[in-house]
Short mmCIF file of C-alpha atoms and ligand atoms in Angstrom, two decimals:
data_model
loop_
_atom_site.label_atom_id
_atom_site.label_comp_id
_atom_site.label_asym_id
_atom_site.label_seq_id
_atom_site.Cartn_x
_atom_site.Cartn_y
_atom_site.Cartn_z
CA MET Y 1 -7.70 -3.72 -17.12
CA ASN Y 2 -5.89 -1.26 -15.83
CA THR Y 3 -2.54 -0.92 -17.70
CA VAL Y 4 -1.77 2.01 -15.98
CA ILE Y 5 1.64 1.94 -14.57
CA TYR Y 6 1.31 4.11 -11.14
CA ALA Y 7 4.37 5.87 -9.12
CA ASP Y 8 2.85 8.85 -7.11
CA HIS Y 9 1.69 6.70 -4.29
CA ALA Y 10 2.93 9.99 -2.28
CA ALA Y 11 0.10 11.52 -3.52
CA THR Y 12 -2.40 8.90 -2.89
CA THR Y 13 -2.81 4.75 -3.05
CA ARG Y 14 -4.80 2.49 -3.46
CA LEU Y 15 -7.53 1.74 -0.98
CA SER Y 16 -6.49 -2.38 -0.15
CA ASP Y 17 -8.89 -4.85 -0.91
CA LYS Y 18 -9.27 -6.10 3.40
CA ALA Y 19 -9.36 -2.09 4.11
CA LEU Y 20 -12.76 -2.58 1.67
CA GLN Y 21 -13.77 -5.40 2.79
CA ALA Y 22 -13.38 -3.79 6.53
CA MET Y 23 -15.54 -0.94 5.79
CA LEU Y 24 -18.65 -2.40 3.81
CA PRO Y 25 -21.29 -3.22 6.50
CA TRP Y 26 -20.52 0.10 8.05
CA LEU Y 27 -21.97 1.66 4.85
CA GLN Y 28 -25.65 -0.05 4.11
CA GLU Y 29 -25.68 -3.12 7.15
CA GLU Y 30 -24.72 -1.09 10.57
CA TYR Y 31 -25.93 2.32 9.64
CA GLY Y 32 -26.76 3.62 13.33
CA ASN Y 33 -25.32 6.92 14.37
CA PRO Y 34 -22.54 5.67 16.46
CA SER Y 35 -24.03 8.21 19.70
CA GLN Y 36 -27.80 7.08 20.03
CA PRO Y 37 -28.47 4.92 22.76
CA TYR Y 38 -30.23 2.20 21.23
CA SER Y 39 -28.36 -1.51 20.79
CA PHE Y 40 -28.21 -1.10 16.90
CA SER Y 41 -25.94 1.90 17.78
CA ARG Y 42 -23.43 -0.32 19.79
CA LYS Y 43 -22.03 -1.81 16.48
CA PRO Y 44 -20.90 1.59 15.06
CA LYS Y 45 -19.54 3.03 18.46
CA LYS Y 46 -17.66 -0.79 19.46
CA ALA Y 47 -16.23 -0.64 16.10
CA ILE Y 48 -15.04 2.67 16.00
CA ALA Y 49 -13.20 1.76 20.48
CA GLU Y 50 -11.72 -0.95 18.25
CA ALA Y 51 -10.65 1.29 15.89
CA ARG Y 52 -8.84 3.73 18.12
CA GLU Y 53 -7.22 0.93 19.52
CA THR Y 54 -5.63 -0.79 16.86
CA ILE Y 55 -4.30 2.70 15.64
CA ALA Y 56 -3.60 3.46 19.41
CA SER Y 57 -1.04 0.29 19.83
CA CYS Y 58 0.14 0.61 15.46
CA ILE Y 59 1.59 4.25 17.04
CA GLY Y 60 2.49 3.49 20.51
CA ALA Y 61 -0.36 5.89 21.97
CA GLN Y 62 -3.02 5.44 24.39
CA PRO Y 63 -6.90 4.80 22.33
CA ASP Y 64 -7.86 8.36 24.30
CA GLU Y 65 -5.35 10.18 22.62
CA ILE Y 66 -6.07 9.36 19.03
CA PHE Y 67 -8.74 11.75 17.56
CA PHE Y 68 -10.52 10.82 14.29
CA THR Y 69 -10.25 14.01 11.57
CA SER Y 70 -11.34 13.80 7.75
CA GLY Y 71 -7.43 13.90 6.81
CA GLY Y 72 -4.05 15.13 6.76
CA THR Y 73 -5.34 18.87 6.44
CA GLU Y 74 -7.56 19.02 8.88
CA SER Y 75 -5.38 17.33 12.31
CA ASP Y 76 -2.42 19.67 10.64
CA ASN Y 77 -5.12 22.84 11.13
CA TRP Y 78 -6.35 22.19 14.29
CA ALA Y 79 -2.27 21.31 15.50
CA ILE Y 80 -1.59 25.07 14.50
CA LYS Y 81 -4.84 26.85 15.12
CA GLY Y 82 -5.62 24.67 18.12
CA THR Y 83 -2.20 25.44 19.95
CA ALA Y 84 -2.02 28.98 18.81
CA LEU Y 85 -5.47 29.45 20.53
CA SER Y 86 -4.83 28.04 23.43
CA HIS Y 87 -2.05 30.35 24.66
CA GLY Y 88 -1.56 33.68 24.55
CA ARG Y 89 -0.69 36.14 21.44
CA GLU Y 90 2.51 36.45 23.06
CA GLY Y 91 3.18 32.99 22.26
CA ALA Y 92 4.65 32.10 18.95
CA LEU Y 93 5.25 28.98 16.20
CA LEU Y 94 8.30 27.98 15.20
CA VAL Y 95 7.82 25.56 11.88
CA SER Y 96 10.03 24.38 9.45
CA ALA Y 97 9.64 26.38 5.97
CA PHE Y 98 9.10 22.92 3.79
CA GLU Y 99 6.08 22.00 5.79
CA HIS Y 100 2.84 20.41 3.60
CA HIS Y 101 0.79 24.30 2.69
CA ALA Y 102 -1.93 22.11 5.52
CA VAL Y 103 1.00 23.80 8.22
CA LEU Y 104 1.95 26.78 6.26
CA ARG Y 105 -0.96 27.90 5.63
CA ALA Y 106 -2.36 26.76 8.97
CA CYS Y 107 0.78 29.59 10.36
CA ALA Y 108 -0.01 32.45 8.06
CA ALA Y 109 -3.69 32.34 9.57
CA VAL Y 110 -2.89 32.24 12.53
CA ALA Y 111 -0.05 35.19 11.98
CA ALA Y 112 -2.55 37.38 10.22
CA ASP Y 113 -4.43 37.25 13.29
CA GLY Y 114 -1.50 37.93 15.46
CA TRP Y 115 0.35 35.21 16.35
CA PRO Y 116 3.68 35.70 15.43
CA VAL Y 117 5.06 32.72 13.80
CA SER Y 118 9.14 31.84 12.69
CA TYR Y 119 10.26 29.92 9.99
CA ILE Y 120 13.62 27.50 10.17
CA ASN Y 121 14.75 26.18 6.75
CA PRO Y 122 16.69 22.88 5.85
CA THR Y 123 20.29 22.24 4.93
CA LYS Y 124 20.45 21.91 0.96
CA ASP Y 125 20.15 18.29 2.03
CA GLY Y 126 17.27 18.86 2.64
CA ILE Y 127 17.45 18.10 6.92
CA ILE Y 128 16.41 20.28 9.69
CA ILE Y 129 19.45 20.71 12.10
CA PRO Y 130 18.63 20.69 16.19
CA GLU Y 131 21.24 23.10 16.99
CA ASN Y 132 19.71 25.31 14.89
CA LEU Y 133 16.51 24.82 16.33
CA ASN Y 134 17.82 25.03 19.31
CA ARG Y 135 19.14 28.25 18.09
CA LEU Y 136 15.93 29.74 17.14
CA MET Y 137 13.38 29.14 19.99
CA THR Y 138 12.91 32.07 22.41
CA THR Y 139 10.70 31.87 25.70
CA ALA Y 140 7.75 32.58 23.90
CA THR Y 141 8.04 29.88 21.03
CA ARG Y 142 4.94 27.28 22.56
CA THR Y 143 4.74 25.10 19.70
CA VAL Y 144 7.14 23.54 16.89
CA SER Y 145 5.93 22.13 14.45
CA ILE Y 146 8.37 20.15 11.45
CA MET Y 147 7.03 17.02 9.66
CA MET Y 148 8.22 13.51 9.97
CA ALA Y 149 9.17 13.00 6.61
CA ASN Y 150 8.62 15.43 3.63
CA ASN Y 151 6.32 14.76 0.76
CA GLU Y 152 8.28 16.29 -1.97
CA ILE Y 153 11.83 14.67 -1.46
CA GLY Y 154 11.33 12.35 1.49
CA ILE Y 155 13.66 12.81 4.22
CA ILE Y 156 13.03 12.06 7.02
CA GLN Y 157 13.95 14.15 10.07
CA PRO Y 158 15.84 13.46 13.08
CA ILE Y 159 12.74 14.29 15.21
CA LYS Y 160 13.37 12.35 18.74
CA GLN Y 161 16.24 14.90 18.97
CA LEU Y 162 14.23 18.12 17.42
CA ALA Y 163 11.03 17.52 20.22
CA THR Y 164 13.29 16.92 22.73
CA ILE Y 165 14.74 20.55 21.58
CA ALA Y 166 11.62 22.30 22.13
CA HIS Y 167 10.74 20.08 25.29
CA ASP Y 168 14.05 21.73 27.37
CA HIS Y 169 12.12 25.26 26.17
CA ASN Y 170 8.70 24.95 27.36
CA ALA Y 171 7.39 24.06 23.81
CA ILE Y 172 4.79 21.87 22.40
CA PHE Y 173 5.95 19.54 19.43
CA HIS Y 174 3.63 18.36 16.89
CA THR Y 175 5.33 16.38 13.48
CA ASP Y 176 3.15 15.82 9.89
CA ALA Y 177 3.41 12.27 9.55
CA VAL Y 178 0.94 12.40 6.90
CA GLN Y 179 4.16 10.65 4.90
CA ALA Y 180 5.91 8.38 7.39
CA ALA Y 181 2.83 6.97 8.92
CA GLY Y 182 2.42 2.83 7.82
CA HIS Y 183 5.53 3.48 5.56
CA ILE Y 184 8.25 4.14 8.15
CA PRO Y 185 8.91 3.27 12.16
CA VAL Y 186 6.09 5.38 13.86
CA ASN Y 187 5.81 5.14 17.43
CA VAL Y 188 4.88 8.63 19.53
CA GLU Y 189 6.36 7.46 23.21
CA ASP Y 190 10.11 6.84 21.14
CA LEU Y 191 9.57 10.36 19.11
CA GLY Y 192 8.84 11.64 21.90
CA VAL Y 193 5.73 14.26 19.93
CA ASP Y 194 3.46 15.56 21.55
CA MET Y 195 1.41 15.94 18.05
CA LEU Y 196 1.43 13.71 15.11
CA SER Y 197 -1.00 14.06 12.15
CA ALA Y 198 -2.18 10.84 9.65
CA SER Y 199 -4.35 10.32 6.54
CA ALA Y 200 -5.10 7.20 5.71
CA HIS Y 201 -5.27 7.36 1.96
CA LYS Y 202 -1.57 7.64 2.02
CA PHE Y 203 -1.35 4.21 3.37
CA ASN Y 204 -3.86 1.89 1.42
CA GLY Y 205 -6.58 3.10 3.56
CA PRO Y 206 -9.97 5.85 2.97
CA LYS Y 207 -9.80 9.39 1.82
CA GLY Y 208 -11.22 12.22 3.65
CA THR Y 209 -10.11 10.52 6.89
CA GLY Y 210 -7.09 10.50 9.25
CA PHE Y 211 -6.14 11.62 12.95
CA LEU Y 212 -4.76 13.45 14.87
CA TYR Y 213 -2.17 11.71 18.04
CA ILE Y 214 -2.15 14.20 20.73
CA ARG Y 215 -0.70 13.29 24.03
CA LYS Y 216 -2.51 13.53 27.52
CA GLY Y 217 -2.10 17.07 29.01
CA THR Y 218 -1.56 18.76 26.07
CA LYS Y 219 -2.85 21.90 25.32
CA ILE Y 220 -5.33 22.46 22.50
CA ILE Y 221 -8.78 23.99 22.35
CA PRO Y 222 -11.15 21.75 20.40
CA HIS Y 223 -11.84 21.41 16.77
CA GLU Y 224 -15.14 21.28 16.25
CA ASN Y 225 -18.13 22.47 18.50
CA GLY Y 226 -21.01 20.50 18.61
CA GLY Y 227 -21.86 17.30 19.76
CA GLY Y 228 -20.33 16.00 22.16
CA GLN Y 229 -17.68 13.27 19.98
CA GLU Y 230 -13.94 12.56 20.40
CA PHE Y 231 -14.14 13.03 23.95
CA GLY Y 232 -15.68 16.12 22.96
CA GLN Y 233 -12.83 17.92 20.92
CA ARG Y 234 -13.98 16.82 17.46
CA ALA Y 235 -17.78 17.27 17.28
CA GLY Y 236 -19.47 14.77 14.37
CA THR Y 237 -21.39 12.24 13.40
CA GLU Y 238 -18.24 9.54 13.05
CA ASN Y 239 -17.14 8.23 9.31
CA VAL Y 240 -18.00 4.71 10.81
CA ALA Y 241 -16.56 3.19 7.45
CA GLY Y 242 -13.72 5.11 6.88
CA ILE Y 243 -12.31 4.94 10.54
CA VAL Y 244 -12.37 1.11 10.94
CA GLY Y 245 -10.84 0.92 6.93
CA MET Y 246 -8.16 2.91 8.15
CA ALA Y 247 -7.06 1.38 10.92
CA VAL Y 248 -7.28 -1.84 8.94
CA ALA Y 249 -5.39 -0.37 6.65
CA LEU Y 250 -2.98 1.35 8.73
CA GLN Y 251 -2.02 -2.16 10.75
CA GLU Y 252 -1.39 -4.00 7.22
CA ASN Y 253 0.83 -1.22 6.79
CA VAL Y 254 2.87 -1.19 10.01
CA GLU Y 255 2.84 -5.37 9.80
CA ALA Y 256 3.86 -5.58 6.21
CA LEU Y 257 6.44 -2.41 7.29
CA ASP Y 258 9.88 -4.50 6.40
CA ARG Y 259 9.17 -6.34 3.33
CA ASN Y 260 7.72 -3.66 2.03
CA GLN Y 261 10.97 -1.42 2.36
CA ARG Y 262 12.92 -4.44 1.47
CA HIS Y 263 10.89 -4.14 -1.78
CA LEU Y 264 10.78 -1.18 -2.88
CA LYS Y 265 14.37 -0.61 -2.51
CA LYS Y 266 15.22 -3.00 -4.89
CA LEU Y 267 12.58 -0.94 -6.76
CA GLU Y 268 14.62 1.90 -6.10
CA ASP Y 269 17.52 0.81 -7.18
CA ARG Y 270 16.39 -1.52 -10.17
CA LEU Y 271 15.12 2.04 -11.42
CA LEU Y 272 18.28 4.11 -10.85
CA GLN Y 273 20.52 1.84 -12.58
CA GLY Y 274 18.04 1.97 -15.91
CA ILE Y 275 18.97 5.53 -15.79
CA GLN Y 276 22.51 5.12 -14.86
CA ASP Y 277 23.83 6.74 -17.69
CA LEU Y 278 21.50 9.84 -18.32
CA PRO Y 279 22.25 13.04 -16.76
CA TYR Y 280 20.39 13.22 -13.53
CA ILE Y 281 20.97 14.32 -9.31
CA HIS Y 282 19.26 12.17 -6.97
CA ASN Y 283 18.41 14.98 -4.35
CA CYS Y 284 19.20 14.91 -1.07
CA ALA Y 285 20.48 10.86 -1.79
CA CYS Y 286 22.66 10.66 1.28
CA GLN Y 287 20.34 11.42 3.81
CA PRO Y 288 17.63 9.23 5.21
CA HIS Y 289 14.78 8.98 3.14
CA LEU Y 290 11.15 7.36 2.23
CA PRO Y 291 11.08 4.06 0.97
CA GLY Y 292 10.52 3.86 -2.38
CA LEU Y 293 10.68 7.52 -3.18
CA LEU Y 294 13.13 9.60 -5.54
CA SER Y 295 13.21 13.38 -6.31
CA LEU Y 296 15.47 13.49 -9.23
CA SER Y 297 16.54 16.34 -11.13
CA PHE Y 298 16.98 16.54 -15.26
CA PRO Y 299 19.38 19.78 -16.00
CA ARG Y 300 18.15 21.44 -18.71
CA CYS Y 301 15.23 19.85 -19.22
CA ASP Y 302 11.27 20.77 -17.82
CA GLY Y 303 9.82 18.87 -15.28
CA GLU Y 304 6.03 19.20 -16.19
CA ALA Y 305 7.40 18.17 -20.01
CA ILE Y 306 8.73 15.24 -18.36
CA LEU Y 307 5.61 14.87 -16.63
CA HIS Y 308 2.92 14.70 -19.53
CA ARG Y 309 5.30 12.87 -21.52
CA MET Y 310 4.92 10.32 -18.37
CA ASP Y 311 1.57 10.80 -18.42
CA LEU Y 312 1.50 9.89 -22.38
CA MET Y 313 2.90 6.13 -22.29
CA GLY Y 314 0.85 5.62 -19.14
CA ILE Y 315 2.62 6.15 -16.54
CA CYS Y 316 1.20 8.77 -13.36
CA ILE Y 317 4.83 10.66 -11.56
CA SER Y 318 4.98 14.40 -9.75
CA THR Y 319 6.97 17.57 -10.49
CA GLY Y 320 8.20 19.86 -8.33
CA SER Y 321 8.01 22.53 -10.58
CA ALA Y 322 4.85 24.10 -12.47
CA CYS Y 323 4.43 26.34 -15.17
CA ASP Y 324 1.88 29.14 -15.20
CA SER Y 325 1.34 31.41 -17.84
CA LYS Y 326 4.72 33.46 -17.74
CA ARG Y 327 7.12 31.64 -15.91
CA THR Y 328 8.23 28.93 -13.71
CA VAL Y 329 7.01 28.02 -9.94
CA ILE Y 330 8.96 26.03 -8.36
CA SER Y 331 7.61 24.70 -5.22
CA HIS Y 332 8.81 26.22 -1.82
CA VAL Y 333 10.45 23.04 -0.90
CA LEU Y 334 12.87 22.69 -3.86
CA GLN Y 335 12.85 26.60 -2.98
CA ALA Y 336 13.48 25.97 1.14
CA ILE Y 337 16.79 24.11 0.27
CA LYS Y 338 17.48 26.16 -2.57
CA MET Y 339 17.84 24.55 -5.33
CA ASP Y 340 19.39 26.18 -8.72
CA GLU Y 341 17.12 27.30 -10.26
CA LYS Y 342 17.56 25.65 -13.32
CA ILE Y 343 17.79 22.33 -11.50
CA ALA Y 344 14.94 22.21 -9.67
CA ARG Y 345 12.30 23.28 -13.67
CA GLY Y 346 13.54 19.94 -14.36
CA THR Y 347 12.68 17.79 -10.93
CA ILE Y 348 10.01 15.04 -10.88
CA ARG Y 349 8.78 12.91 -7.66
CA ILE Y 350 8.62 9.07 -7.97
CA SER Y 351 7.08 7.55 -5.76
CA LEU Y 352 7.14 3.85 -5.62
CA GLY Y 353 4.86 1.63 -3.32
CA PRO Y 354 4.41 -2.31 -2.92
CA GLU Y 355 2.77 -2.62 -5.12
CA ASN Y 356 4.66 -1.57 -8.13
CA THR Y 357 7.10 -4.80 -10.19
CA LEU Y 358 10.67 -4.74 -11.26
CA GLU Y 359 8.91 -4.75 -14.46
CA GLU Y 360 7.25 -1.44 -13.72
CA ALA Y 361 10.41 -0.05 -12.87
CA ASP Y 362 12.03 -1.24 -16.01
CA ALA Y 363 9.21 0.71 -17.79
CA ILE Y 364 9.68 3.73 -16.01
CA ALA Y 365 13.28 4.12 -16.86
CA ALA Y 366 12.66 3.32 -20.70
CA GLY Y 367 10.05 6.31 -20.28
CA LEU Y 368 12.46 8.51 -19.00
CA ARG Y 369 14.83 7.34 -21.02
CA ARG Y 370 12.39 8.15 -24.33
CA ILE Y 371 12.29 11.87 -23.14
CA ILE Y 372 15.53 12.09 -22.04
CA THR Y 373 17.99 11.02 -24.71
CA GLY Y 374 15.10 12.06 -27.42
CA LYS Y 375 15.44 15.34 -25.22
CA MET Y 376 19.18 15.02 -25.67
CA GLN Y 377 19.35 14.80 -29.59
CA GLN Y 378 16.87 17.36 -30.22
N1 PLP X 401 0.82 16.48 4.97
C1 PLP X 401 1.82 16.08 4.10
C2 PLP X 401 2.69 15.81 4.16
C3 PLP X 401 1.12 15.57 3.08
O1 PLP X 401 1.71 15.13 1.90
C4 PLP X 401 -0.12 15.42 2.75
C5 PLP X 401 -1.14 15.83 0.91
O2 PLP X 401 -0.37 15.61 0.72
C6 PLP X 401 -0.85 16.68 3.62
C7 PLP X 401 -0.46 16.50 5.23
C8 PLP X 401 -2.30 16.60 3.41
O3 PLP X 401 -2.95 15.57 3.46
P1 PLP X 401 -4.56 15.35 3.31
O4 PLP X 401 -4.88 14.95 1.80
O5 PLP X 401 -4.96 13.74 4.07
O6 PLP X 401 -5.69 16.28 3.65
#
């Protein structure tokens, strides 16, 4: 029996039973290469087309605007590098300073090759203010990338307003929705984005599968050259089982969205109630955030030590800082929101999922109480 209390859903999620069942036939029975012309390949080809339609309908896109990838990292890299390379070196990129490393390191790579990249800072509350974006836009800005929801602090950005500003300056707008898809409503038409990254393993789909939404007419170069798969934009034999599993998982999550959100809110409240007399800061609590994701700072504590003590109790959580041999390294996200280093050191991330129970929320709170009150008595 699995006795682990898993509260790190922002890191990854369990594959749903329905997704697993939907994936199995494509691994051993129907293993034909979807690109082959014979009838044995017809079913996998059809399965991919249906998955593309399902995913498109989940995010308000057209099926031929969905491009399958190996996950969030690849989608982000394609969006950044593909648009940079599609315009001349005078074309600049503007991204938020607390993007996931998949965006930031893709930007560093294009910057090293001569494309100018500039960064916009969030407020202390973790918000990218549209007027600040407006001020930073120049006639050279061609691509803007701002994540829909941050993976450490969970804050949800005003993507619609930000995309409008990018468009007012004739720039393309990309959003990394890896933490958002399947957890909050995501509709590319409502948001007005040109590109959107998602990753299956964040919404109970399989690892190593994701997609990039690319609005028709967006200037971007192909990501992989080879066979003509993915409309000639991303070559390589398709991960049929992964794609099918991703579509099933996304649809399942989208259908259960309201119910899951209500449950997660209850779990959050219960957990916070259980630690209410402890000295802690609930980071960016006044801003809209991902349901179930709590960024908590315990002053004068060490987040990494809390993580390991929780681990000994069979509870999986995450942290916003890590110690190397000499010092504590504060995450770029906490640095971007200008969190005091002493507070940042004691920051943990708890990301609850729909499968967590109220009893588990109580156990997490009890675990934190044991650690923090024990520390307070030292
Ligand atoms: N973007 C964000 C916001 C993420 O949280 C992650 C993963 O943690 C990624 C991108 C990378 O996704 P993947 O693990 O599918 O490569």
